[in-house]
Coordinates of C-alpha atoms in Angstrom, one line a residue:
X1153 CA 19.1 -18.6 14.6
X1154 CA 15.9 -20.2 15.8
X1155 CA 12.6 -19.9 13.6
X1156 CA 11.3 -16.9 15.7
X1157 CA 13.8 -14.9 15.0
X1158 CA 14.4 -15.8 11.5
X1159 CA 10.3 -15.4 11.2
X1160 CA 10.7 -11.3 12.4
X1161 CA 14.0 -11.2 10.2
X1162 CA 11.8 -12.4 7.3
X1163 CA 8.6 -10.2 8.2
X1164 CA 11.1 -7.5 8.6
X1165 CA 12.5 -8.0 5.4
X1166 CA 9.2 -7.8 3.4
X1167 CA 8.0 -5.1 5.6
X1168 CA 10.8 -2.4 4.4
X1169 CA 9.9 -3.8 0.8
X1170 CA 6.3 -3.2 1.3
X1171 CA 5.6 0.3 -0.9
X1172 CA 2.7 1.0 -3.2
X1173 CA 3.1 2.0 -7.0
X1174 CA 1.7 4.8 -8.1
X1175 CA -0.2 4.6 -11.2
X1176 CA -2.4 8.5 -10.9
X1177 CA -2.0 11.1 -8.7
X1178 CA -4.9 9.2 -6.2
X1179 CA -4.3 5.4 -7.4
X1180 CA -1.6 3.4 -6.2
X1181 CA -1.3 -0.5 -5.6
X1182 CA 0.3 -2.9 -4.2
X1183 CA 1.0 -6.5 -4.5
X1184 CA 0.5 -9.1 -2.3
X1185 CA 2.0 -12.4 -3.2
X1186 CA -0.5 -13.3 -6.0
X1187 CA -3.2 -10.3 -6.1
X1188 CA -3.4 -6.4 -6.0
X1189 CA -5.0 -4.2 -3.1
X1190 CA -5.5 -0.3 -4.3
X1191 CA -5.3 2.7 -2.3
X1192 CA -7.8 5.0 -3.7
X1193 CA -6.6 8.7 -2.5
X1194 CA -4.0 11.4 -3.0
X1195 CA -0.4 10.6 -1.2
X1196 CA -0.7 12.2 2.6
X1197 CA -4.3 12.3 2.4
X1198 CA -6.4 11.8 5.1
X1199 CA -9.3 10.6 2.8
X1200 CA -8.7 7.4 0.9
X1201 CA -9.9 3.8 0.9
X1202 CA -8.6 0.2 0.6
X1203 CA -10.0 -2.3 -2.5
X1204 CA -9.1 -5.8 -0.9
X1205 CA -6.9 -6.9 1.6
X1206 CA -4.8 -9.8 -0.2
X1207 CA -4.0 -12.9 1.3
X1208 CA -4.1 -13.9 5.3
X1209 CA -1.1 -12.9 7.6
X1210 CA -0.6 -9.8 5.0
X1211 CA -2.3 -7.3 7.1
X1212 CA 1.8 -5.5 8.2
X1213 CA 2.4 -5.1 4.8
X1214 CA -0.2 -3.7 3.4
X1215 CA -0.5 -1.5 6.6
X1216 CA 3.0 -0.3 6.1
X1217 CA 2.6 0.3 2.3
X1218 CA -0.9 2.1 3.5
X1219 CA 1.8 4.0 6.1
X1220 CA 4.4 5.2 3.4
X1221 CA 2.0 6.6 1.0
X1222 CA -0.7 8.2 3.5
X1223 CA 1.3 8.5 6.8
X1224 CA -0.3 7.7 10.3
X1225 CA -4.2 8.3 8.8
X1226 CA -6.2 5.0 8.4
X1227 CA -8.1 4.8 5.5
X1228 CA -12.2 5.8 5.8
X1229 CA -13.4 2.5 4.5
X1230 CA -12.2 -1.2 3.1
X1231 CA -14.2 -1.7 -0.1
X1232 CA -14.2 -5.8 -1.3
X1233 CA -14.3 -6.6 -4.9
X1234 CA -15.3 -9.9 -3.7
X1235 CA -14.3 -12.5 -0.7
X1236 CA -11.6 -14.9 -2.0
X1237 CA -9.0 -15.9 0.2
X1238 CA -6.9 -13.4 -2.3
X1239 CA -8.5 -10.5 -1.8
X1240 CA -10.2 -10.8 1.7
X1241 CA -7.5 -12.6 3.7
X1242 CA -6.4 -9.9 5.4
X1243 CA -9.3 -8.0 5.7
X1244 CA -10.3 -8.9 9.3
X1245 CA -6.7 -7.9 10.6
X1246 CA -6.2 -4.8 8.9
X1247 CA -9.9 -3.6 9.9
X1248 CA -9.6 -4.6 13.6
X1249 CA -6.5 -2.5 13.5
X1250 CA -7.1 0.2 12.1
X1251 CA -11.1 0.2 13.5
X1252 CA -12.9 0.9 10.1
X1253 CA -15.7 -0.6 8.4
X1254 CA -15.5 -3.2 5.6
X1255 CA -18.0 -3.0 2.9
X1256 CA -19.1 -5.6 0.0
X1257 CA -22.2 -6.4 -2.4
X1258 CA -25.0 -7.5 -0.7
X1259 CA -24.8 -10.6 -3.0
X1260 CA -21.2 -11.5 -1.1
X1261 CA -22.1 -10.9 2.2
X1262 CA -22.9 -14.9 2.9
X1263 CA -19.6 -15.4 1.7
X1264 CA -18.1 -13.5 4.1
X1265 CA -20.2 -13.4 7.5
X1266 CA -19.4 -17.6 7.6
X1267 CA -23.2 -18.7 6.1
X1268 CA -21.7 -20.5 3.1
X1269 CA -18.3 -21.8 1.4
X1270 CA -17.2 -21.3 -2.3
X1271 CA -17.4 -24.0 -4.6
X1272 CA -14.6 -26.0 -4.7
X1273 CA -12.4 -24.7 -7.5
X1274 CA -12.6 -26.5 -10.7
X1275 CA -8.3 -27.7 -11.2
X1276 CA -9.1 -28.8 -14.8
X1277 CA -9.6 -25.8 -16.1
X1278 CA -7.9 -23.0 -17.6
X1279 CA -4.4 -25.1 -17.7
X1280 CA -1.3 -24.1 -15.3
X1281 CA 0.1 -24.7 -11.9
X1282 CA -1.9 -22.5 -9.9
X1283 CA -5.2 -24.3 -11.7
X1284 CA -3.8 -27.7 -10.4
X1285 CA -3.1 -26.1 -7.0
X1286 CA -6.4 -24.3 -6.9
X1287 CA -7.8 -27.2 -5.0
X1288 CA -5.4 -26.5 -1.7
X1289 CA -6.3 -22.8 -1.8
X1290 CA -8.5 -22.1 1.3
X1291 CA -12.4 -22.0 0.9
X1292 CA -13.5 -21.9 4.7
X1293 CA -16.2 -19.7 5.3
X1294 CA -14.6 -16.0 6.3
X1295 CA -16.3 -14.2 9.2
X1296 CA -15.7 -10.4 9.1
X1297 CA -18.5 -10.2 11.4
X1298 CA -18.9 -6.8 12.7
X1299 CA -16.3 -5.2 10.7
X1300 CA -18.3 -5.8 7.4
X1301 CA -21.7 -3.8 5.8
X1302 CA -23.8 -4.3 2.5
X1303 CA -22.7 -1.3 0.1
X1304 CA -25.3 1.2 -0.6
X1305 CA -28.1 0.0 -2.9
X1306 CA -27.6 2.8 -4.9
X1307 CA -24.0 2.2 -6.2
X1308 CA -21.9 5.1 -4.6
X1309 CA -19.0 4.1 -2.8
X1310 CA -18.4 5.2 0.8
X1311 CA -16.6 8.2 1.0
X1312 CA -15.3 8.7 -2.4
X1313 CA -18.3 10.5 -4.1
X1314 CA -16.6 10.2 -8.1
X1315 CA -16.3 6.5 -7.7
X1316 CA -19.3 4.2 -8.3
X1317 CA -19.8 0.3 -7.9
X1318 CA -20.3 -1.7 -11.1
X1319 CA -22.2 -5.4 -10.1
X1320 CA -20.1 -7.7 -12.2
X1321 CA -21.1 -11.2 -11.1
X1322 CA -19.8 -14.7 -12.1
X1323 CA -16.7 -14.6 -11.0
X1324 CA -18.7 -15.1 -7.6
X1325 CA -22.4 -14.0 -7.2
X1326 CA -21.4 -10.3 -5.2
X1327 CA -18.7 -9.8 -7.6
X1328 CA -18.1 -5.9 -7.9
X1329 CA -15.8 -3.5 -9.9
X1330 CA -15.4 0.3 -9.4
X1331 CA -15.1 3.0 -11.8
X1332 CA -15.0 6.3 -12.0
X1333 CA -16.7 8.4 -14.9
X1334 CA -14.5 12.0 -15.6
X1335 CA -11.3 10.0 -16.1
X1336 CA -12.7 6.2 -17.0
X1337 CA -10.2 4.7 -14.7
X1338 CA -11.7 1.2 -14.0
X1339 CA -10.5 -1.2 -11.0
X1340 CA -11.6 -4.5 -12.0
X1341 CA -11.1 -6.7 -9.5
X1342 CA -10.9 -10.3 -11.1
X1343 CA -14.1 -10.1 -13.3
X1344 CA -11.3 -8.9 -16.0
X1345 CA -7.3 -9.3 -15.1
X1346 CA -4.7 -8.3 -16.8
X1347 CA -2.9 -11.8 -16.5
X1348 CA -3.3 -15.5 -17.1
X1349 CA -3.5 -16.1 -13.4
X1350 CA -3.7 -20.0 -14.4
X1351 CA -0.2 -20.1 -15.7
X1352 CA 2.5 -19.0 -13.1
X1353 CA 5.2 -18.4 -15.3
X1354 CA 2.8 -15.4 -17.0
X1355 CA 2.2 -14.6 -13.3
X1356 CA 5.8 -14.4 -12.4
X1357 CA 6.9 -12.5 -15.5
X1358 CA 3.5 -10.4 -15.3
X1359 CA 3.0 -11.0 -19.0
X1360 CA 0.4 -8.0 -19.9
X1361 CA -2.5 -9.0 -21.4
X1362 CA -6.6 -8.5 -21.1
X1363 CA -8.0 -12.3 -20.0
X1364 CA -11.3 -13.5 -18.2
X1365 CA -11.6 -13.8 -14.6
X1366 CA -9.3 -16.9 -13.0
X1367 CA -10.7 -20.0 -14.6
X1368 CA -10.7 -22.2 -11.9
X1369 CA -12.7 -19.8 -9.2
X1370 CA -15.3 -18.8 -11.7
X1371 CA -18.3 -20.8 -11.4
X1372 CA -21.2 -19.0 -13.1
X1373 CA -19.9 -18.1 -17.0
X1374 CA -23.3 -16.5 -18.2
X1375 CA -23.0 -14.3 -15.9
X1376 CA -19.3 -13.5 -16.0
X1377 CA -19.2 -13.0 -20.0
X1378 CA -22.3 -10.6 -19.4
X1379 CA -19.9 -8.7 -16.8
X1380 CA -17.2 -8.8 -19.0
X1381 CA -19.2 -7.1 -21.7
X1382 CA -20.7 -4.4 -19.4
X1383 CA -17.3 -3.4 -18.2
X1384 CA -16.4 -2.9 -22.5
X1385 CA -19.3 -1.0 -22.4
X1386 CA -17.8 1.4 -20.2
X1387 CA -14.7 2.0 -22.6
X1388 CA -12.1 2.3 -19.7
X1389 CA -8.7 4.2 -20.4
X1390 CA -7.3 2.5 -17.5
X1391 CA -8.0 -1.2 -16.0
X1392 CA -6.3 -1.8 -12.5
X1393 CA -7.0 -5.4 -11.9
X1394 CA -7.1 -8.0 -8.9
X1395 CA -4.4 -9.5 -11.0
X1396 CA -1.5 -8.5 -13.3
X1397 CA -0.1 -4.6 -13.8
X1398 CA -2.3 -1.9 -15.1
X1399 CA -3.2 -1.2 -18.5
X1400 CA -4.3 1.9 -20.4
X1401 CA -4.2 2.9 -24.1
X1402 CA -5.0 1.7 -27.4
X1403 CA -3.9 -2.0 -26.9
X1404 CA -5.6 -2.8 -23.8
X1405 CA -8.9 -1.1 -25.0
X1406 CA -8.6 -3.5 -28.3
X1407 CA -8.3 -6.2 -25.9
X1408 CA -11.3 -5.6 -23.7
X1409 CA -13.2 -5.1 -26.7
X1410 CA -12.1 -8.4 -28.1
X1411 CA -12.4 -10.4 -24.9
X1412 CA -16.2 -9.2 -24.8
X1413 CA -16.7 -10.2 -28.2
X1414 CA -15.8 -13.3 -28.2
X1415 CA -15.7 -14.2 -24.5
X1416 CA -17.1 -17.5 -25.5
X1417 CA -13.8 -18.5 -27.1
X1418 CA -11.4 -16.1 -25.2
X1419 CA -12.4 -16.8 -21.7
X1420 CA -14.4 -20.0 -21.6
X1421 CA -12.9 -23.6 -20.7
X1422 CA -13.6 -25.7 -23.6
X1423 CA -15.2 -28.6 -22.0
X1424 CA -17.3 -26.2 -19.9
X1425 CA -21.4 -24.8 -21.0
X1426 CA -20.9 -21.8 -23.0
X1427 CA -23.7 -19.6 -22.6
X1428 CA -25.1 -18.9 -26.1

């Protein structure tokens, strides 16, 4: 067997694997190799938007998991949380494909349209193997080009008209989060996760717990505890983040409320400025 044909045999394979979970009737994820994408919208619908795009070369998957849940109809809109190679890899492929807009904060959109690069992450913080790899992961400038648009100044979110964008910078400067008010479902992105993304043994056993944003991609903490805080604020029953399984109840809401608190000592590298 050549490496063509054991490349298609292996596509294949995680193709017929690729199937959202539901978590409500209209929210379902689904995992791509390190990070979540979310299909806002009921099953068969032919009204529903993408949050993030995972990784490159992930743009099959997620279109087949897009295909099982909401057959043959392409979603209205690709919202970003944010560009990280996690969460907007694929987000070129699956727009050109499917011929829909992408939209992210106004704040993001050098980060994405090739005018500037991430920092280069810090691999000393936050402990783990993917902290010491963090330096490898890609940081190029992305270029969604035509594909991508600010969001709406006035925080609504394209097409779905109960959802509305929460700025939550630090994490990166056009960080955002989306939540929706009559059921207090929050998707996160990574400004809070629900996983110690640094370690990948609590990645692999997806270890539930509420954490700051991934240590070693987080560059501005002022302004990440002061997201972290607003998102408490809004005293979510559900968090579906950019990393980890979803959380709801009691537990998790302790958690938030803890993390905010004391984000200095929760979610901070030691050696790094705390804010005060």
């Amino acid at each position: 067997m050549d490496k063509e044909q054991q490349s298609l045999m292996d596509d294949g394979w995680h193709m017929a694997h690729a199937e959202a979970e539901q978590v409500l009737d209209d929210l379902a994820f689904y995992r791509t190799l390190i990070s979540n994408v979310v299909f806002i919208g009921q099953k068969d619908s032919k009204d529903w938007v993408l949050v993030d795009c995972g990784v490159a070369h992930y743009g099959k998957r997620i279109i087949e998991a897009a295909e099982k849940r909401f057959g043959s109809h392409p979603p209205k809109a690709i919202i970003l949380t944010h560009g990280h190679f996690d969460h907007a890899g694929s987000a070129k492929q699956i727009a050109k494909q499917w011929n829909v807009p992408i939209y992210a904060h106004p704040d993001e959109m050098p980060y994405i349209t090739g005018e500037k690069t991430y920092p280069i992450p810090n691999s000393t913080i936050g402990g783990g193997l993917f902290s010491l790899l963090s330096p490898f992961f890609p940081r190029d400038p992305v270029h969604l080009g035509k594909w991508v648009n600010p969001l709406p100044e006035d925080g609504t979110v394209p097409h779905m008209d109960d959802w509305r964008i929460v700025h939550t910078p630090g994490h990166t400067p056009g960080h955002v989060s989306l939540f929706r008010d009559r059921d207090r479902t929050l998707i996160s992105g990574d400004a809070v996760i629900t996983v110690k993304q640094e370690s990948s043994l609590a990645v692999f056993i997806q270890s539930q717990h509420i954490h700051g944003p991934p240590a070693y991609f987080t560059h501005d903490w002022p302004d990440a505890e002061k997201s972290a805080k607003k998102l408490a604020s809004l005293n979510p029953k559900l968090i579906l983040s950019g990393h980890g399984l979803p959380m709801e109840g009691q537990l998790m809401q302790e958690q938030l409320t803890q993390l905010a608190k004391n984000f200095k000592d929760y979610a901070i590298p030691a050696h790094q400025n705390k804010p005060h």
